GROMACS .gro file of C-alpha atoms in nm:
model
  406
    1UNK     CA    1  -1.599  -2.021  -1.729
    2UNK     CA    2  -1.848  -1.976  -1.444
    3UNK     CA    3  -2.031  -1.663  -1.337
    4UNK     CA    4  -1.798  -1.566  -1.053
    5UNK     CA    5  -1.485  -1.583  -1.268
    6UNK     CA    6  -1.669  -1.396  -1.542
    7UNK     CA    7  -1.755  -1.129  -1.283
    8UNK     CA    8  -1.388  -1.101  -1.184
    9UNK     CA    9  -1.287  -1.052  -1.548
   10UNK     CA   10  -1.571  -0.811  -1.630
   11UNK     CA   11  -1.562  -0.427  -1.625
   12UNK     CA   12  -1.657  -0.247  -1.304
   13UNK     CA   13  -1.703   0.115  -1.203
   14UNK     CA   14  -1.507   0.291  -0.935
   15UNK     CA   15  -1.683   0.624  -0.890
   16UNK     CA   16  -1.647   0.802  -1.227
   17UNK     CA   17  -1.395   0.556  -1.372
   18UNK     CA   18  -1.459   0.217  -1.534
   19UNK     CA   19  -1.192  -0.050  -1.493
   20UNK     CA   20  -1.169  -0.320  -1.761
   21UNK     CA   21  -1.175  -0.589  -1.491
   22UNK     CA   22  -1.168  -0.621  -1.113
   23UNK     CA   23  -0.797  -0.685  -1.057
   24UNK     CA   24  -0.587  -0.399  -0.919
   25UNK     CA   25  -0.210  -0.421  -0.904
   26UNK     CA   26  -0.126  -0.348  -0.539
   27UNK     CA   27   0.128  -0.085  -0.439
   28UNK     CA   28   0.460  -0.269  -0.405
   29UNK     CA   29   0.745  -0.026  -0.342
   30UNK     CA   30   0.932  -0.017  -0.673
   31UNK     CA   31   1.270   0.128  -0.568
   32UNK     CA   32   1.324   0.232  -0.929
   33UNK     CA   33   1.431   0.595  -0.891
   34UNK     CA   34   1.700   0.819  -1.039
   35UNK     CA   35   1.939   1.041  -0.843
   36UNK     CA   36   1.674   1.314  -0.829
   37UNK     CA   37   1.412   1.095  -0.656
   38UNK     CA   38   1.207   1.057  -0.972
   39UNK     CA   39   1.072   0.740  -1.132
   40UNK     CA   40   1.290   0.589  -1.403
   41UNK     CA   41   1.203   0.430  -1.736
   42UNK     CA   42   1.250   0.098  -1.560
   43UNK     CA   43   0.963   0.187  -1.327
   44UNK     CA   44   0.745   0.280  -1.624
   45UNK     CA   45   0.835  -0.048  -1.795
   46UNK     CA   46   0.750  -0.232  -1.472
   47UNK     CA   47   0.396  -0.095  -1.473
   48UNK     CA   48   0.364  -0.138  -1.849
   49UNK     CA   49   0.413  -0.512  -1.803
   50UNK     CA   50   0.096  -0.530  -1.591
   51UNK     CA   51  -0.094  -0.311  -1.836
   52UNK     CA   52   0.009  -0.539  -2.124
   53UNK     CA   53  -0.112  -0.831  -1.916
   54UNK     CA   54  -0.460  -0.679  -1.895
   55UNK     CA   55  -0.484  -0.561  -1.532
   56UNK     CA   56  -0.771  -0.326  -1.454
   57UNK     CA   57  -0.557  -0.073  -1.265
   58UNK     CA   58  -0.196  -0.052  -1.153
   59UNK     CA   59  -0.069   0.145  -0.853
   60UNK     CA   60   0.243   0.359  -0.819
   61UNK     CA   61   0.362   0.285  -0.465
   62UNK     CA   62   0.467   0.507  -0.176
   63UNK     CA   63   0.436   0.856  -0.320
   64UNK     CA   64   0.536   1.073  -0.024
   65UNK     CA   65   0.336   1.399  -0.002
   66UNK     CA   66   0.635   1.598   0.127
   67UNK     CA   67   1.010   1.541   0.173
   68UNK     CA   68   0.967   1.445   0.540
   69UNK     CA   69   0.704   1.189   0.443
   70UNK     CA   70   0.978   0.959   0.314
   71UNK     CA   71   1.089   0.678   0.541
   72UNK     CA   72   1.437   0.709   0.389
   73UNK     CA   73   1.592   1.015   0.231
   74UNK     CA   74   1.643   0.856  -0.111
   75UNK     CA   75   1.272   0.776  -0.159
   76UNK     CA   76   1.045   0.975  -0.393
   77UNK     CA   77   0.827   1.265  -0.294
   78UNK     CA   78   0.574   1.428  -0.525
   79UNK     CA   79   0.636   1.778  -0.657
   80UNK     CA   80   0.587   1.959  -0.989
   81UNK     CA   81   0.933   1.856  -1.105
   82UNK     CA   82   0.827   1.491  -1.143
   83UNK     CA   83   0.514   1.561  -1.351
   84UNK     CA   84   0.671   1.477  -1.693
   85UNK     CA   85   0.766   1.126  -1.580
   86UNK     CA   86   0.428   1.075  -1.412
   87UNK     CA   87   0.254   1.176  -1.735
   88UNK     CA   88   0.473   0.937  -1.930
   89UNK     CA   89   0.371   0.660  -1.690
   90UNK     CA   90  -0.001   0.734  -1.721
   91UNK     CA   91   0.015   0.764  -2.099
   92UNK     CA   92   0.199   0.432  -2.118
   93UNK     CA   93  -0.048   0.225  -1.916
   94UNK     CA   94  -0.348   0.395  -2.077
   95UNK     CA   95  -0.244   0.259  -2.417
   96UNK     CA   96  -0.357  -0.084  -2.296
   97UNK     CA   97  -0.685   0.027  -2.139
   98UNK     CA   98  -0.537   0.004  -1.788
   99UNK     CA   99  -0.606   0.273  -1.528
  100UNK     CA  100  -0.345   0.423  -1.295
  101UNK     CA  101  -0.363   0.496  -0.923
  102UNK     CA  102  -0.105   0.662  -0.700
  103UNK     CA  103  -0.057   0.561  -0.338
  104UNK     CA  104  -0.004   0.863  -0.111
  105UNK     CA  105   0.182   0.754   0.201
  106UNK     CA  106   0.349   0.954   0.480
  107UNK     CA  107   0.578   0.765   0.717
  108UNK     CA  108   0.517   1.001   1.010
  109UNK     CA  109   0.719   0.893   1.313
  110UNK     CA  110   0.822   0.568   1.144
  111UNK     CA  111   1.128   0.733   0.986
  112UNK     CA  112   1.498   0.679   0.932
  113UNK     CA  113   1.527   0.979   0.699
  114UNK     CA  114   1.841   1.176   0.785
  115UNK     CA  115   1.750   1.444   0.527
  116UNK     CA  116   1.458   1.585   0.724
  117UNK     CA  117   1.352   1.945   0.667
  118UNK     CA  118   1.204   1.956   1.015
  119UNK     CA  119   1.398   1.885   1.333
  120UNK     CA  120   1.218   1.556   1.401
  121UNK     CA  121   0.976   1.317   1.229
  122UNK     CA  122   0.615   1.420   1.288
  123UNK     CA  123   0.370   1.192   1.468
  124UNK     CA  124   0.045   1.207   1.665
  125UNK     CA  125   0.239   1.188   1.993
  126UNK     CA  126   0.595   1.244   2.110
  127UNK     CA  127   0.768   0.911   2.151
  128UNK     CA  128   1.087   0.719   2.091
  129UNK     CA  129   1.148   0.654   1.721
  130UNK     CA  130   1.277   0.298   1.740
  131UNK     CA  131   1.333   0.288   1.364
  132UNK     CA  132   1.533   0.612   1.370
  133UNK     CA  133   1.755   0.561   1.676
  134UNK     CA  134   2.039   0.400   1.475
  135UNK     CA  135   2.037   0.711   1.253
  136UNK     CA  136   2.029   0.974   1.529
  137UNK     CA  137   1.654   1.034   1.505
  138UNK     CA  138   1.564   0.954   1.864
  139UNK     CA  139   1.223   1.117   1.908
  140UNK     CA  140   0.912   1.209   1.713
  141UNK     CA  141   0.746   1.549   1.732
  142UNK     CA  142   0.382   1.571   1.834
  143UNK     CA  143   0.182   1.744   1.563
  144UNK     CA  144   0.010   2.069   1.647
  145UNK     CA  145  -0.246   2.239   1.422
  146UNK     CA  146   0.022   2.406   1.210
  147UNK     CA  147   0.201   2.078   1.144
  148UNK     CA  148  -0.128   1.904   1.072
  149UNK     CA  149  -0.215   2.166   0.814
  150UNK     CA  150   0.129   2.143   0.653
  151UNK     CA  151   0.089   1.768   0.611
  152UNK     CA  152  -0.268   1.803   0.483
  153UNK     CA  153  -0.145   2.056   0.227
  154UNK     CA  154   0.109   1.798   0.111
  155UNK     CA  155  -0.159   1.533   0.058
  156UNK     CA  156  -0.370   1.786  -0.133
  157UNK     CA  157  -0.081   1.900  -0.350
  158UNK     CA  158   0.015   1.540  -0.428
  159UNK     CA  159  -0.339   1.439  -0.524
  160UNK     CA  160  -0.367   1.744  -0.749
  161UNK     CA  161  -0.039   1.666  -0.924
  162UNK     CA  162  -0.148   1.307  -0.977
  163UNK     CA  163  -0.474   1.418  -1.132
  164UNK     CA  164  -0.314   1.664  -1.376
  165UNK     CA  165  -0.054   1.397  -1.461
  166UNK     CA  166  -0.328   1.168  -1.591
  167UNK     CA  167  -0.379   0.939  -1.292
  168UNK     CA  168  -0.726   0.789  -1.268
  169UNK     CA  169  -0.741   0.745  -0.889
  170UNK     CA  170  -0.550   0.804  -0.568
  171UNK     CA  171  -0.499   0.563  -0.280
  172UNK     CA  172  -0.455   0.720   0.063
  173UNK     CA  173  -0.256   0.499   0.300
  174UNK     CA  174  -0.446   0.478   0.630
  175UNK     CA  175  -0.272   0.156   0.735
  176UNK     CA  176   0.048  -0.041   0.796
  177UNK     CA  177   0.184   0.186   1.069
  178UNK     CA  178   0.227   0.496   0.852
  179UNK     CA  179   0.126   0.842   0.975
  180UNK     CA  180  -0.251   0.819   0.939
  181UNK     CA  181  -0.243   0.473   1.092
  182UNK     CA  182  -0.034   0.615   1.377
  183UNK     CA  183  -0.331   0.838   1.458
  184UNK     CA  184  -0.568   0.541   1.441
  185UNK     CA  185  -0.360   0.306   1.659
  186UNK     CA  186  -0.383   0.338   2.040
  187UNK     CA  187  -0.019   0.225   2.057
  188UNK     CA  188   0.107   0.538   1.882
  189UNK     CA  189  -0.170   0.788   1.957
  190UNK     CA  190  -0.150   0.891   2.323
  191UNK     CA  191  -0.315   1.230   2.277
  192UNK     CA  192  -0.553   1.370   2.536
  193UNK     CA  193  -0.720   1.624   2.305
  194UNK     CA  194  -0.988   1.581   2.040
  195UNK     CA  195  -0.749   1.371   1.827
  196UNK     CA  196  -0.701   1.096   2.085
  197UNK     CA  197  -0.904   0.853   2.290
  198UNK     CA  198  -1.206   0.709   2.110
  199UNK     CA  199  -1.182   0.568   1.759
  200UNK     CA  200  -1.392   0.862   1.640
  201UNK     CA  201  -1.132   1.102   1.780
  202UNK     CA  202  -0.840   0.899   1.647
  203UNK     CA  203  -0.999   0.913   1.302
  204UNK     CA  204  -1.039   1.292   1.314
  205UNK     CA  205  -0.707   1.381   1.147
  206UNK     CA  206  -0.727   1.104   0.883
  207UNK     CA  207  -1.075   1.233   0.797
  208UNK     CA  208  -0.940   1.584   0.757
  209UNK     CA  209  -0.691   1.447   0.505
  210UNK     CA  210  -0.964   1.262   0.314
  211UNK     CA  211  -1.192   1.566   0.310
  212UNK     CA  212  -0.916   1.795   0.183
  213UNK     CA  213  -0.814   1.551  -0.091
  214UNK     CA  214  -1.177   1.514  -0.198
  215UNK     CA  215  -1.211   1.890  -0.233
  216UNK     CA  216  -0.898   1.894  -0.448
  217UNK     CA  217  -0.981   1.612  -0.691
  218UNK     CA  218  -1.360   1.653  -0.714
  219UNK     CA  219  -1.657   1.430  -0.650
  220UNK     CA  220  -1.615   1.202  -0.953
  221UNK     CA  221  -1.248   1.117  -0.902
  222UNK     CA  222  -1.194   0.783  -0.725
  223UNK     CA  223  -1.033   0.791  -0.382
  224UNK     CA  224  -0.931   0.459  -0.229
  225UNK     CA  225  -0.808   0.401   0.123
  226UNK     CA  226  -0.587   0.118   0.248
  227UNK     CA  227  -0.659   0.033   0.611
  228UNK     CA  228  -0.526  -0.199   0.878
  229UNK     CA  229  -0.821  -0.417   0.980
  230UNK     CA  230  -0.618  -0.536   1.280
  231UNK     CA  231  -0.248  -0.552   1.367
  232UNK     CA  232  -0.233  -0.854   1.602
  233UNK     CA  233  -0.046  -0.649   1.862
  234UNK     CA  234  -0.142  -0.606   2.226
  235UNK     CA  235  -0.301  -0.264   2.268
  236UNK     CA  236  -0.290  -0.195   1.896
  237UNK     CA  237  -0.558  -0.180   1.627
  238UNK     CA  238  -0.826  -0.435   1.702
  239UNK     CA  239  -1.069  -0.577   1.450
  240UNK     CA  240  -1.337  -0.366   1.618
  241UNK     CA  241  -1.122  -0.061   1.543
  242UNK     CA  242  -1.081  -0.182   1.185
  243UNK     CA  243  -1.455  -0.220   1.136
  244UNK     CA  244  -1.516   0.124   1.284
  245UNK     CA  245  -1.244   0.275   1.064
  246UNK     CA  246  -1.411   0.132   0.754
  247UNK     CA  247  -1.754   0.255   0.863
  248UNK     CA  248  -1.623   0.606   0.931
  249UNK     CA  249  -1.446   0.623   0.593
  250UNK     CA  250  -1.757   0.486   0.419
  251UNK     CA  251  -1.975   0.750   0.581
  252UNK     CA  252  -1.722   1.017   0.480
  253UNK     CA  253  -1.764   0.923   0.113
  254UNK     CA  254  -1.457   0.720   0.028
  255UNK     CA  255  -1.498   0.524  -0.297
  256UNK     CA  256  -1.324   0.202  -0.198
  257UNK     CA  257  -1.146   0.047   0.098
  258UNK     CA  258  -0.852  -0.192   0.067
  259UNK     CA  259  -0.871  -0.442   0.351
  260UNK     CA  260  -0.518  -0.511   0.472
  261UNK     CA  261  -0.368  -0.589   0.812
  262UNK     CA  262  -0.049  -0.554   1.017
  263UNK     CA  263   0.215  -0.283   1.036
  264UNK     CA  264   0.532  -0.247   0.831
  265UNK     CA  265   0.735  -0.133   1.133
  266UNK     CA  266   0.623  -0.377   1.404
  267UNK     CA  267   0.439  -0.679   1.263
  268UNK     CA  268   0.504  -0.693   0.888
  269UNK     CA  269   0.451  -1.067   0.841
  270UNK     CA  270   0.079  -1.027   0.904
  271UNK     CA  271   0.064  -0.842   0.570
  272UNK     CA  272   0.234  -1.123   0.384
  273UNK     CA  273   0.210  -1.470   0.542
  274UNK     CA  274   0.470  -1.713   0.418
  275UNK     CA  275   0.847  -1.722   0.452
  276UNK     CA  276   1.012  -1.469   0.684
  277UNK     CA  277   1.154  -1.145   0.546
  278UNK     CA  278   1.443  -1.128   0.792
  279UNK     CA  279   1.714  -1.302   0.588
  280UNK     CA  280   1.640  -1.101   0.275
  281UNK     CA  281   1.618  -0.767   0.456
  282UNK     CA  282   1.949  -0.826   0.630
  283UNK     CA  283   2.113  -0.866   0.289
  284UNK     CA  284   2.039  -0.503   0.203
  285UNK     CA  285   2.069  -0.342   0.548
  286UNK     CA  286   2.393  -0.145   0.575
  287UNK     CA  287   2.349   0.007   0.922
  288UNK     CA  288   2.530  -0.205   1.182
  289UNK     CA  289   2.290  -0.121   1.465
  290UNK     CA  290   1.987  -0.201   1.248
  291UNK     CA  291   2.143  -0.532   1.145
  292UNK     CA  292   2.212  -0.623   1.506
  293UNK     CA  293   1.863  -0.523   1.611
  294UNK     CA  294   1.703  -0.727   1.334
  295UNK     CA  295   1.907  -1.032   1.433
  296UNK     CA  296   1.812  -0.996   1.799
  297UNK     CA  297   1.449  -0.891   1.750
  298UNK     CA  298   1.380  -1.085   1.434
  299UNK     CA  299   1.182  -1.368   1.592
  300UNK     CA  300   0.952  -1.132   1.786
  301UNK     CA  301   0.913  -0.866   1.516
  302UNK     CA  302   0.880  -1.107   1.224
  303UNK     CA  303   0.623  -1.344   1.365
  304UNK     CA  304   0.544  -1.672   1.192
  305UNK     CA  305   0.225  -1.672   0.983
  306UNK     CA  306   0.219  -1.978   0.756
  307UNK     CA  307   0.076  -1.903   0.415
  308UNK     CA  308  -0.277  -2.009   0.334
  309UNK     CA  309  -0.513  -1.887   0.065
  310UNK     CA  310  -0.740  -1.594   0.160
  311UNK     CA  311  -0.573  -1.550   0.497
  312UNK     CA  312  -0.747  -1.218   0.568
  313UNK     CA  313  -1.091  -1.327   0.447
  314UNK     CA  314  -1.266  -1.380   0.781
  315UNK     CA  315  -1.184  -1.029   0.899
  316UNK     CA  316  -1.270  -0.882   0.559
  317UNK     CA  317  -1.612  -1.051   0.562
  318UNK     CA  318  -1.700  -0.870   0.885
  319UNK     CA  319  -1.628  -0.538   0.716
  320UNK     CA  320  -1.822  -0.641   0.405
  321UNK     CA  321  -2.125  -0.680   0.631
  322UNK     CA  322  -2.069  -0.338   0.788
  323UNK     CA  323  -2.021  -0.096   0.496
  324UNK     CA  324  -2.174  -0.012   0.160
  325UNK     CA  325  -1.880   0.127  -0.040
  326UNK     CA  326  -1.660  -0.073  -0.274
  327UNK     CA  327  -1.435  -0.318  -0.092
  328UNK     CA  328  -1.106  -0.437  -0.234
  329UNK     CA  329  -0.984  -0.771  -0.101
  330UNK     CA  330  -0.610  -0.827  -0.055
  331UNK     CA  331  -0.430  -1.116   0.114
  332UNK     CA  332  -0.368  -1.461  -0.030
  333UNK     CA  333  -0.570  -1.456  -0.352
  334UNK     CA  334  -0.355  -1.667  -0.583
  335UNK     CA  335  -0.573  -1.952  -0.707
  336UNK     CA  336  -0.871  -1.927  -0.941
  337UNK     CA  337  -1.096  -2.060  -0.666
  338UNK     CA  338  -0.990  -1.770  -0.444
  339UNK     CA  339  -1.087  -1.507  -0.702
  340UNK     CA  340  -1.420  -1.684  -0.745
  341UNK     CA  341  -1.485  -1.703  -0.372
  342UNK     CA  342  -1.405  -1.336  -0.315
  343UNK     CA  343  -1.644  -1.238  -0.594
  344UNK     CA  344  -1.916  -1.473  -0.467
  345UNK     CA  345  -1.893  -1.316  -0.120
  346UNK     CA  346  -1.970  -0.972  -0.259
  347UNK     CA  347  -1.631  -0.805  -0.270
  348UNK     CA  348  -1.592  -0.564  -0.560
  349UNK     CA  349  -1.223  -0.585  -0.652
  350UNK     CA  350  -0.907  -0.776  -0.566
  351UNK     CA  351  -0.566  -0.620  -0.511
  352UNK     CA  352  -0.271  -0.840  -0.596
  353UNK     CA  353   0.099  -0.801  -0.522
  354UNK     CA  354   0.303  -1.121  -0.522
  355UNK     CA  355   0.086  -1.324  -0.765
  356UNK     CA  356   0.075  -1.049  -1.025
  357UNK     CA  357   0.450  -0.995  -1.004
  358UNK     CA  358   0.486  -1.371  -1.055
  359UNK     CA  359   0.267  -1.347  -1.366
  360UNK     CA  360   0.211  -0.991  -1.494
  361UNK     CA  361  -0.022  -1.132  -1.763
  362UNK     CA  362  -0.244  -1.301  -1.505
  363UNK     CA  363  -0.563  -1.153  -1.654
  364UNK     CA  364  -0.481  -1.262  -2.007
  365UNK     CA  365  -0.387  -1.607  -1.881
  366UNK     CA  366  -0.706  -1.638  -1.675
  367UNK     CA  367  -0.904  -1.563  -1.989
  368UNK     CA  368  -0.708  -1.828  -2.179
  369UNK     CA  369  -0.693  -2.108  -1.920
  370UNK     CA  370  -0.994  -2.036  -1.699
  371UNK     CA  371  -1.024  -2.272  -1.403
  372UNK     CA  372  -0.710  -2.455  -1.516
  373UNK     CA  373  -0.491  -2.148  -1.452
  374UNK     CA  374  -0.194  -2.202  -1.218
  375UNK     CA  375  -0.007  -1.896  -1.095
  376UNK     CA  376   0.300  -2.062  -0.945
  377UNK     CA  377   0.382  -1.806  -0.672
  378UNK     CA  378   0.541  -1.997  -0.383
  379UNK     CA  379   0.507  -1.710  -0.131
  380UNK     CA  380   0.881  -1.704  -0.063
  381UNK     CA  381   0.845  -1.326  -0.007
  382UNK     CA  382   1.183  -1.257  -0.165
  383UNK     CA  383   1.019  -0.989  -0.380
  384UNK     CA  384   0.925  -0.795  -0.066
  385UNK     CA  385   1.286  -0.793   0.054
  386UNK     CA  386   1.414  -0.638  -0.270
  387UNK     CA  387   1.285  -0.288  -0.196
  388UNK     CA  388   1.642  -0.185  -0.112
  389UNK     CA  389   1.796  -0.349  -0.418
  390UNK     CA  390   1.916  -0.114  -0.691
  391UNK     CA  391   1.752  -0.342  -0.947
  392UNK     CA  392   1.414  -0.288  -0.783
  393UNK     CA  393   1.138  -0.518  -0.665
  394UNK     CA  394   1.074  -0.826  -0.879
  395UNK     CA  395   0.988  -1.195  -0.876
  396UNK     CA  396   1.298  -1.414  -0.858
  397UNK     CA  397   1.129  -1.728  -0.991
  398UNK     CA  398   1.171  -1.840  -1.349
  399UNK     CA  399   0.947  -1.663  -1.599
  400UNK     CA  400   0.587  -1.781  -1.599
  401UNK     CA  401   0.529  -2.043  -1.867
  402UNK     CA  402   0.210  -2.199  -2.011
  403UNK     CA  403   0.338  -2.543  -1.916
  404UNK     CA  404   0.231  -2.467  -1.558
  405UNK     CA  405  -0.126  -2.508  -1.679
  406UNK     CA  406  -0.088  -2.845  -1.849
   0.00000   0.00000   0.00000
């Protein structure tokens, strides 16, 4: 085993917390909830499988900070009522030495939630809600100071609940077209006040969220941020914006930045690379208008990005050169050589979604097989289309077997 693979498998600090290795299970929407929008035992078992497999930290995905933060009305939002299950989750993964993070994400104007408490989905600017039109949610509501403070309070409350529930870190979602990313993107932020225009102004509200969460959890508690480095959309988030976003978050004291790309609502394939999601998503879409729209707009919305290893590396390297905080690489790290390369280039951690669902014991198997390890993920992206399946997200391939490595 060489030095770079040893580094990947060695303990590393993230602010006041030490992870047993440098692999973090990425937030992959579980869709394992009961009728009261709370995580089920199946969700706890799902994360336990990664903890048993030796992962450094696992991430509970899409924890909305308020009811209107849910993209759909049956998603989870964090409130005191869910604390017992959250504690059970943290206690479970801690038995294996694994840490637990919670991803706090607010959909903002990207909403099809017909159970809104407000009249409209909130957003940086008033605009058509293309995602919500088939559900009667035609427009977004531009956020004033009162709405901004309400949303900030939700992020703060959620982070506090996670901390008292035994979570070891929080991940704030600044990317993928969700609310904070809507402020960052020129396509969705058309404001003329101090929250619009320059990247510094567009980052003003996201920074207020980060600052408020920091005050709630304390200086030693790790706060990660997932950003969109670029979205490959005309007039959208450029790589220059992505670099500036990382620099601004670094200066503001964030503990680690997850370097992703694309938007869930407009260019999702940039996140994944590989086979298109359209066919699988259509299987679970029940709204006729949405199905028709996906069939008509599928080729333009779901662009073709053939899979290749480390497909976001070149952009990530530019950010590595620009900031000092921990950087977490995500995007096409499946092979041993990819983990080694990422470590050799000075990245601090790797987040993994598809490969770790393919082989939840990836860390244990890397220790056993070293450079001979073969993961076997074929990047079919079926797992990503199962978010709407009642059985929850999962790998559809046959169970990982040692014979792959012979």
